[in-house]
Coordinates of C-alpha atoms in Angstrom, one line a residue:
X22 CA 76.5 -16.7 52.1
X23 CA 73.1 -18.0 51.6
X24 CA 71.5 -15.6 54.2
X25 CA 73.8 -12.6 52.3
X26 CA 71.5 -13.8 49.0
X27 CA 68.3 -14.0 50.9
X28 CA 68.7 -10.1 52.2
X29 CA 69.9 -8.9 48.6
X30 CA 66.5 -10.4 47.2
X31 CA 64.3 -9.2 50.5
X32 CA 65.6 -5.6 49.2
X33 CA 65.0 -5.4 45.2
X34 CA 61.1 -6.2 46.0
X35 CA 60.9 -3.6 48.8
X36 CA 62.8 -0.9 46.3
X37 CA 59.7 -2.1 43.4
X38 CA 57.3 -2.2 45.6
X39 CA 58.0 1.3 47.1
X40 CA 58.6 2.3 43.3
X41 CA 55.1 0.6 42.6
X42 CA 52.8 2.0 45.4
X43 CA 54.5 4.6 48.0
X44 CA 55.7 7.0 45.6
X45 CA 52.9 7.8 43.6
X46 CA 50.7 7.9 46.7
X47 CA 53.6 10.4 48.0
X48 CA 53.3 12.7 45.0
X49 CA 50.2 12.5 44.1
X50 CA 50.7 9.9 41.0
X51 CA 49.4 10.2 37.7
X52 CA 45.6 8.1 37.5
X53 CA 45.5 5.7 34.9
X54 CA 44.0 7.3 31.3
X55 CA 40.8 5.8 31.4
X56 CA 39.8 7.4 34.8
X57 CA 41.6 10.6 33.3
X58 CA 38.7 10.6 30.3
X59 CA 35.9 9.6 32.3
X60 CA 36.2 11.9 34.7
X61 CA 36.6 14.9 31.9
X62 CA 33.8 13.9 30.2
X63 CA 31.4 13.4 32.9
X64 CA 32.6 16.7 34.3
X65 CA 31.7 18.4 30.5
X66 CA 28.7 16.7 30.3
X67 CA 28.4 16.2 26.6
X68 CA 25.9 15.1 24.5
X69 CA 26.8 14.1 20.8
X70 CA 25.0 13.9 17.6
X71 CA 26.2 11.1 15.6
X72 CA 26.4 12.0 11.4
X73 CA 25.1 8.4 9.7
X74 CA 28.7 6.4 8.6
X75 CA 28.1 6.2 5.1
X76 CA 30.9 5.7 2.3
X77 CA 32.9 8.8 0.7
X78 CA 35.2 9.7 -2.1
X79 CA 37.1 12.8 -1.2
X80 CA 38.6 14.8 -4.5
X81 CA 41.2 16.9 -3.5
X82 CA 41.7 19.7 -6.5
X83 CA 42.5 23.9 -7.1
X84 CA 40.2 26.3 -8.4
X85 CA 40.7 27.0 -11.8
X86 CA 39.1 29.9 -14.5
X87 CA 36.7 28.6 -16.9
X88 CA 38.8 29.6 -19.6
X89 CA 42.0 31.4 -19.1
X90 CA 44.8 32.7 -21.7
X91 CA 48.3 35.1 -21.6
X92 CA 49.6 37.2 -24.2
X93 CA 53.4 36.8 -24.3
X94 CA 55.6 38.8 -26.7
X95 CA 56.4 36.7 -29.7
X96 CA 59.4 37.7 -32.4
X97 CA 57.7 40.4 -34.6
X98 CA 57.0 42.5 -31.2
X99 CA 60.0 44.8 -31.5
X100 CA 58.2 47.6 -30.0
X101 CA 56.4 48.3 -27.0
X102 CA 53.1 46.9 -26.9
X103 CA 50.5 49.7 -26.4
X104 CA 47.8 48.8 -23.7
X105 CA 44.2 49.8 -24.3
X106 CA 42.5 48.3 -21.0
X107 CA 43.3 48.6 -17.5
X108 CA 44.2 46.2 -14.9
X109 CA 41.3 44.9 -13.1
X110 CA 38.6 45.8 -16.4
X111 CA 36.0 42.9 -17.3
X112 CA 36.0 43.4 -21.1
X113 CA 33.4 42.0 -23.7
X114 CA 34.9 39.7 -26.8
X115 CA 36.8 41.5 -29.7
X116 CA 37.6 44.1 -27.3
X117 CA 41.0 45.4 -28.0
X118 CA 43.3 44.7 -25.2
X119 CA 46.9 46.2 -26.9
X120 CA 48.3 47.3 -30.1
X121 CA 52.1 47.2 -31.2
X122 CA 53.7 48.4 -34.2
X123 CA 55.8 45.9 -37.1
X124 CA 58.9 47.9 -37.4
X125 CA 59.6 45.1 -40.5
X126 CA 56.4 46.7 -42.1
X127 CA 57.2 50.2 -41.4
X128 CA 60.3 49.7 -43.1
X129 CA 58.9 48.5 -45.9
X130 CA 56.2 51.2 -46.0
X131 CA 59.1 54.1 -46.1
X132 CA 60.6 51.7 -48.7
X133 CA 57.8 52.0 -50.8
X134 CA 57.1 55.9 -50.1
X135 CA 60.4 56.5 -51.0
X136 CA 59.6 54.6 -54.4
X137 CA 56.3 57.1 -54.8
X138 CA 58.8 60.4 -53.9
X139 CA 61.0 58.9 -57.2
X140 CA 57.6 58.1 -59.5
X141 CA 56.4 61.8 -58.7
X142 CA 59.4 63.1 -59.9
X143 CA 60.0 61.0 -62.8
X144 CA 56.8 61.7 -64.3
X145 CA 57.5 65.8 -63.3
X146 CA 60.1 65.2 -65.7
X147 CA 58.4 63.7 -68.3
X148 CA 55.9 66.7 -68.4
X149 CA 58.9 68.6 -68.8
X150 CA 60.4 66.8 -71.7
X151 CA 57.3 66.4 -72.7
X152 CA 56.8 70.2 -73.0
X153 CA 60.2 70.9 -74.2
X154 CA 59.1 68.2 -77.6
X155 CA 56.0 70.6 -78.1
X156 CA 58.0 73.7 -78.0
X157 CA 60.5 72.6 -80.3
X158 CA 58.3 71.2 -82.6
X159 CA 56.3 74.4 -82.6
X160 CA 59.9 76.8 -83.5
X161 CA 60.9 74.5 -86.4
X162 CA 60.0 75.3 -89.9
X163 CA 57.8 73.3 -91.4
X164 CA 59.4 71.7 -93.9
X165 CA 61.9 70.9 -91.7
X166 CA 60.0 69.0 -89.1
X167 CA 60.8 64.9 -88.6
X168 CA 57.4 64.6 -87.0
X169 CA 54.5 65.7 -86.5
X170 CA 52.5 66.7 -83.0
X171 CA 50.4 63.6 -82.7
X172 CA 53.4 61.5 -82.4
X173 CA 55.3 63.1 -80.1
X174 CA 51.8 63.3 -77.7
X175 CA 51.4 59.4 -78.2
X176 CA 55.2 59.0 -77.6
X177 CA 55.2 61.0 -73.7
X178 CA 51.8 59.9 -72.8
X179 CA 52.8 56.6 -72.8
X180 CA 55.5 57.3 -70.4
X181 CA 53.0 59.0 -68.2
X182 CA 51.0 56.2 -68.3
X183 CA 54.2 53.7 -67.5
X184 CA 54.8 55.5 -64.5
X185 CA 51.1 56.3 -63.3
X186 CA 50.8 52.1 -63.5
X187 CA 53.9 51.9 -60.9
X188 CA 52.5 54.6 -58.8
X189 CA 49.4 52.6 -58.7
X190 CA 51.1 49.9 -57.4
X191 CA 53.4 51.5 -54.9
X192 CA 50.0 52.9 -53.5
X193 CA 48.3 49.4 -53.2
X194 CA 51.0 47.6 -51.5
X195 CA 51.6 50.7 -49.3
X196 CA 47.7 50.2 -48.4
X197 CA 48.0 46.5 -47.9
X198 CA 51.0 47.3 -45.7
X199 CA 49.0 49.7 -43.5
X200 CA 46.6 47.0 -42.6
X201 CA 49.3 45.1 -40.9
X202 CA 51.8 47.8 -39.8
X203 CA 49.8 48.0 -36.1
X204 CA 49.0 44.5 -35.0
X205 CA 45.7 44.4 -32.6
X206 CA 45.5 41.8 -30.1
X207 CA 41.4 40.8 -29.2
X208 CA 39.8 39.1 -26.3
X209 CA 38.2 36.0 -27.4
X210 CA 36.1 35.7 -24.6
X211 CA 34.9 37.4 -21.5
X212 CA 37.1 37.8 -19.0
X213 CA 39.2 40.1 -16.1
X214 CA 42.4 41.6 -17.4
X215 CA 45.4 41.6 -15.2
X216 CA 48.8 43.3 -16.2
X217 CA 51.9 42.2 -14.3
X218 CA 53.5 44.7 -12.2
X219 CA 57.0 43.5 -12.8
X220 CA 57.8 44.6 -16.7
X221 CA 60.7 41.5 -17.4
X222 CA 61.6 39.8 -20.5
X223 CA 59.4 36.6 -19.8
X224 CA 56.7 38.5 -18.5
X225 CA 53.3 38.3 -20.6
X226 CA 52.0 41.6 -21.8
X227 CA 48.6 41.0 -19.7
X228 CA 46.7 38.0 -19.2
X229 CA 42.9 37.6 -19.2
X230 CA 40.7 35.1 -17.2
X231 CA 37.2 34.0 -17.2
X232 CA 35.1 35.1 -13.8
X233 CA 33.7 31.4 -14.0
X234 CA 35.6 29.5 -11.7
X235 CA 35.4 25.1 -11.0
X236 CA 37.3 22.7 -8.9
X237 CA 40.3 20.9 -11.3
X238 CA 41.1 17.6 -9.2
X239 CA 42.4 14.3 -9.8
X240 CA 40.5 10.6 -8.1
X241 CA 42.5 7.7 -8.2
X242 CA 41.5 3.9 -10.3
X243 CA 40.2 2.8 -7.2
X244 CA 37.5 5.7 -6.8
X245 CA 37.3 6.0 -10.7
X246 CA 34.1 3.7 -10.7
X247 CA 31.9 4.8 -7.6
X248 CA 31.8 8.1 -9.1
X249 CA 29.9 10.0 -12.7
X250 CA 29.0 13.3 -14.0
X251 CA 26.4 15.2 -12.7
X252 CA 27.3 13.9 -8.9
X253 CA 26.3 16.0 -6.3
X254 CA 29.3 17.3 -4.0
X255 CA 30.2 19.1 -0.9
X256 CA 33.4 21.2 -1.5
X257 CA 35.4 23.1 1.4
X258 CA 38.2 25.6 1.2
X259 CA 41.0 23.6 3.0
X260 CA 42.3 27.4 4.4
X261 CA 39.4 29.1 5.6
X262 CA 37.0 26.2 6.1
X263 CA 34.2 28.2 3.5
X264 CA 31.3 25.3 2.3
X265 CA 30.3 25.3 -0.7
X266 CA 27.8 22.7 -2.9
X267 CA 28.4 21.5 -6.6
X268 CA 28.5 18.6 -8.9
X269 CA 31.1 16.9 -10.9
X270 CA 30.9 18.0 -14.6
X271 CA 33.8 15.9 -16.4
X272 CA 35.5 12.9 -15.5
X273 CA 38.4 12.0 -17.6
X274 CA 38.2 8.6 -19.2
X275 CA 42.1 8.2 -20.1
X276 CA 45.1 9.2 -17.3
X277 CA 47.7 11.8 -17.7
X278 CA 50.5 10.3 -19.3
X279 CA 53.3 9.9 -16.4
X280 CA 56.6 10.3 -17.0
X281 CA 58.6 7.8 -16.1
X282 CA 62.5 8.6 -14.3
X283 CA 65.4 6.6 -16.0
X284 CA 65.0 3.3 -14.8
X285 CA 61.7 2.9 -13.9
X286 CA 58.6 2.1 -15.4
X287 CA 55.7 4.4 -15.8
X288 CA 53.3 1.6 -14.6
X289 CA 55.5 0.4 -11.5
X290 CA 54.0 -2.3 -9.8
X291 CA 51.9 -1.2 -6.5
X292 CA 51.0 2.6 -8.2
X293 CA 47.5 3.8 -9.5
X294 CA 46.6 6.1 -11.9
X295 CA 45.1 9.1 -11.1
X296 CA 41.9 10.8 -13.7
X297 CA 41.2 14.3 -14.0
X298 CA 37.8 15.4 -12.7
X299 CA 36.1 18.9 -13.0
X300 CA 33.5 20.1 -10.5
X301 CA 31.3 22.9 -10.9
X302 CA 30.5 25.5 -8.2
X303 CA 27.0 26.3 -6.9
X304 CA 28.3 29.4 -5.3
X305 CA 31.4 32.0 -5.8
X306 CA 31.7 33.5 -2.4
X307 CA 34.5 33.4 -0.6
X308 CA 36.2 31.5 -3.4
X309 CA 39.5 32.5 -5.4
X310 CA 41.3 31.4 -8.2
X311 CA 44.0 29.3 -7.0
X312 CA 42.3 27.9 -3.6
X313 CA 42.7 24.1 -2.5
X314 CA 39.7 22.3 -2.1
X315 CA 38.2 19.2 -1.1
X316 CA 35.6 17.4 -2.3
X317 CA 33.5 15.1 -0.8
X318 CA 30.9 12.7 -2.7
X319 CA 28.3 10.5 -0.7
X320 CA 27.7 7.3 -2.5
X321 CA 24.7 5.7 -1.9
X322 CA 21.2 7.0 -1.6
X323 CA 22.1 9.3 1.2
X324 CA 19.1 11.0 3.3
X325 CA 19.4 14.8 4.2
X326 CA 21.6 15.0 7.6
X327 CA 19.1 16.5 10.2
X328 CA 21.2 18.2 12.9
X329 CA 19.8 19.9 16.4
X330 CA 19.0 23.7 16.2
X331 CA 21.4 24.0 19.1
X332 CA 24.3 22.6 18.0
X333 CA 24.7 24.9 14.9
X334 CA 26.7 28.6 15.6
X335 CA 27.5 31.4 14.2
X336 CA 30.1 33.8 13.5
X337 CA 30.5 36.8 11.4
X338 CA 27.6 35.7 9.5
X339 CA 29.0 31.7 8.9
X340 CA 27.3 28.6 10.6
X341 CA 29.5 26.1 11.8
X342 CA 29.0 23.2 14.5
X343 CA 31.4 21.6 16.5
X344 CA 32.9 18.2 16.3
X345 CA 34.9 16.1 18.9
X346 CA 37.5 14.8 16.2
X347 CA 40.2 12.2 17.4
X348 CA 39.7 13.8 21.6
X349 CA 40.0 17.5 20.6
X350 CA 37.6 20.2 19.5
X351 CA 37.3 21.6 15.9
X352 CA 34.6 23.5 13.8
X353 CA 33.0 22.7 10.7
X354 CA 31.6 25.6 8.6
X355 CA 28.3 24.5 7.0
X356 CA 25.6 25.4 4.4
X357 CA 22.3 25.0 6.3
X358 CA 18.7 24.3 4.3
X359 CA 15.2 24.4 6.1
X360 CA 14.7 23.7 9.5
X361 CA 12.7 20.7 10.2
X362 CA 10.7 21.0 14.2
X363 CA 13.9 21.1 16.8
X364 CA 16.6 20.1 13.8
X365 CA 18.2 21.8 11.3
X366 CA 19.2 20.3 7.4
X367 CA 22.8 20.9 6.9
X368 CA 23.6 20.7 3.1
X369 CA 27.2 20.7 3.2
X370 CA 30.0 20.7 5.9
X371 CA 29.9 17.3 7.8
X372 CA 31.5 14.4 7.0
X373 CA 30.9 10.6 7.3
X374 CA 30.6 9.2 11.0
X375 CA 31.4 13.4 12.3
X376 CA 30.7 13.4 16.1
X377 CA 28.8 17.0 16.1
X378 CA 28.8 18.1 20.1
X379 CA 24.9 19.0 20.6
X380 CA 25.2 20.7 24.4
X381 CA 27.6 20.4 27.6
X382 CA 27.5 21.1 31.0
X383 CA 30.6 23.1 31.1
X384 CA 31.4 25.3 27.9
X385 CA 33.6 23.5 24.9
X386 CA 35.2 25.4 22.8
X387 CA 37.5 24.7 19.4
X388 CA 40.9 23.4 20.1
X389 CA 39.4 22.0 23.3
X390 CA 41.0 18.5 24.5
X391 CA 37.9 16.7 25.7
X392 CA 39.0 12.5 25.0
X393 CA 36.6 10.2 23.6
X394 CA 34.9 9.6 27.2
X395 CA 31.1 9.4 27.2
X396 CA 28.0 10.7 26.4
X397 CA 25.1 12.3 28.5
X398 CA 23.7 9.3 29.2
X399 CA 26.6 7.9 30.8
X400 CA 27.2 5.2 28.1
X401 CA 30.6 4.8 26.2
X402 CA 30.7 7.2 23.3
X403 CA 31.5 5.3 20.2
X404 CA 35.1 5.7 18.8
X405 CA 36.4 9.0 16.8
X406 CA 35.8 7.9 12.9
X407 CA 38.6 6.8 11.3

């Protein structure tokens, strides 16, 4: 039995260490990660440029107009607003963009012209009357006459008089009605029209925004203090990559008020309030109303990032390096300034502790897997930033 034990243990370390060492050797095992790396990386030959590790805030926010405002229908617009501008026009202030008619105010106008149809021919008939007096007065003897000519003049010009005085009126509160029978809508400030396509109930007649665009964003309590006004800022579209410089121009002292769900507090232990911040754009292209962008503020007294010549690219006209983040490959777009000898100043793009691949033996290209490995002087490459 105790020989029977001995055997059964003899084959459980022959099956590990067949498991261990013969079978990888057989099929050609996998090498251990490390090996894996350095072997890529010496084969690539790459030689980094290391961005200066300095401290951030990031402000993530949407492009908004400058000033922005739509027209909806509101109760006395019972007919169909007429449009004087087109979709697409950039009008000037007190520029008419639609008209519509106040079909209460019309009625009253025909009200009121119906009263001046009724004055004309009440005072018609006084003439008449008036006429028939004079004619009578003029066949009857006289020393048979009640009164006399004067009288019955003063008599039917007063009438006249009576009704010219409501005519007079009628007319001045038909004029005063005119004035607000067609009700013209004005742009208040300079701006692109757009008219909706889809003509619905909740649609607004047209809408008008400002060609000024900024960043709307929001830092949180913890941020609040490292940043003010007038702060320089790198801004990218999170979409297209585009680079862009600016500033922040308004920083919210107080925050939104939250809104608390039933049964829980507004100021819930653990959460941080969040400030609105507005950041002016240096420069419109390739920007749009709506975009997401991030912003990126250097604290500190930071020195202009010199880069190599030769690690900046281009494409279809937009410089961009690129960066071993986290073992793989991406591109930055960047704004480039002067260039300084063999470097080049990049004014926007990078960020803090960015590992910018200068030159490589072997072509790199974006979405490349490449591993943190080495640089070209055979020395670990420090660690992909955080």
């Amino acid at each position: 039995m105790k020989k029977k034990k001995i055997m059964i243990i003899v084959g459980i370390v022959a099956v590990v260490l067949i498991g261990l060492f013969i079978l990888p050797n057989l099929f050609g095992g996998k090498p251990s990660a490390s090996s894996d790396q350095k072997a890529a990386t010496e084969d690539l030959g790459i030689e980094y440029f290391e961005v200066p590790d300095i401290e951030q805030v990031y402000i993530n926010g949407v492009v908004q107009p400058e000033q922005a405002e739509a027209f909806s229908k509101d109760a006395k617009m019972t007919s169909t607003p007429e449009i004087k501008v087109n979709n697409g026009d950039v009008v000037e202030p007190e520029t008419i963009l639609f008209t519509y008619e106040d079909k209460e105010i019309t009625k009253e106008i025909e009200a009121q012209n119906n009263t001046l149809s009724k004055l004309a021919t009440k005072k018609q008939n006084i003439y008449k009357k008036w006429n028939r007096a004079i004619d009578t007065y003029n066949k009857t003897k006289e020393e048979d006459r009640t009164t006399n000519g004067a009288a019955i003049d003063e008599q039917h010009q007063a009438e006249v008089d009576g009704v010219d005085e409501e005519i007079l009126f009628s007319n001045e509160t038909v004029a005063d009605l005119s004035t607000k029978q067609f009700i013209s809508t004005k742009a208040k400030f300079k701006g692109r029209v757009s008219i909706p396509e889809v003509k619905d109930e909740n649609a607004p007649v047209l809408r008008l925004t400002s060609d000024g665009l900024y960043v709307a964003g929001k830092v949180n309590e913890k941020d609040l203090m490292k940043i003010a006004v007038d702060q320089k800022a790198n801004l990218s579209v999170v979409s297209s990559g585009t680079t862009v410089t600016g500033k922040i121009s308004y920083i919210d002292d107080n925050p939104p008020e939250a809104k608390a769900t039933q049964g829980e507090s507004s100021n819930a232990e653990g959460s941080m309030s969040n400030y609105n911040v507005k950041l002016s754009l240096d420069s419109l292209e390739g920007i749009k109303n709506g975009y997401h962008m991030q912003a990126t503020i250097n604290l500190g007294d930071s020195k202009p990032i010199e880069v190599p010549k030769k690690a900046v690219h281009e494409q279809d006209g937009k410089k961009y390096v690129l960066v071993n983040d986290f073992g793989s490959v991406i591109r930055r777009d960047v704004q480039v300034g002067e260039e300084k000898g063999e470097n080049t100043i990049i004014n926007s793009g990078l960020e803090s502790a960015d590992r910018i691949i200068v030159s490589s033996k072997k072509e790199v290209k974006e979405g490349d897997l490449i591993g943190e490995g080495t640089d070209e002087s055979g020395e670990a490459a420090p660690a992909a930033k955080e």
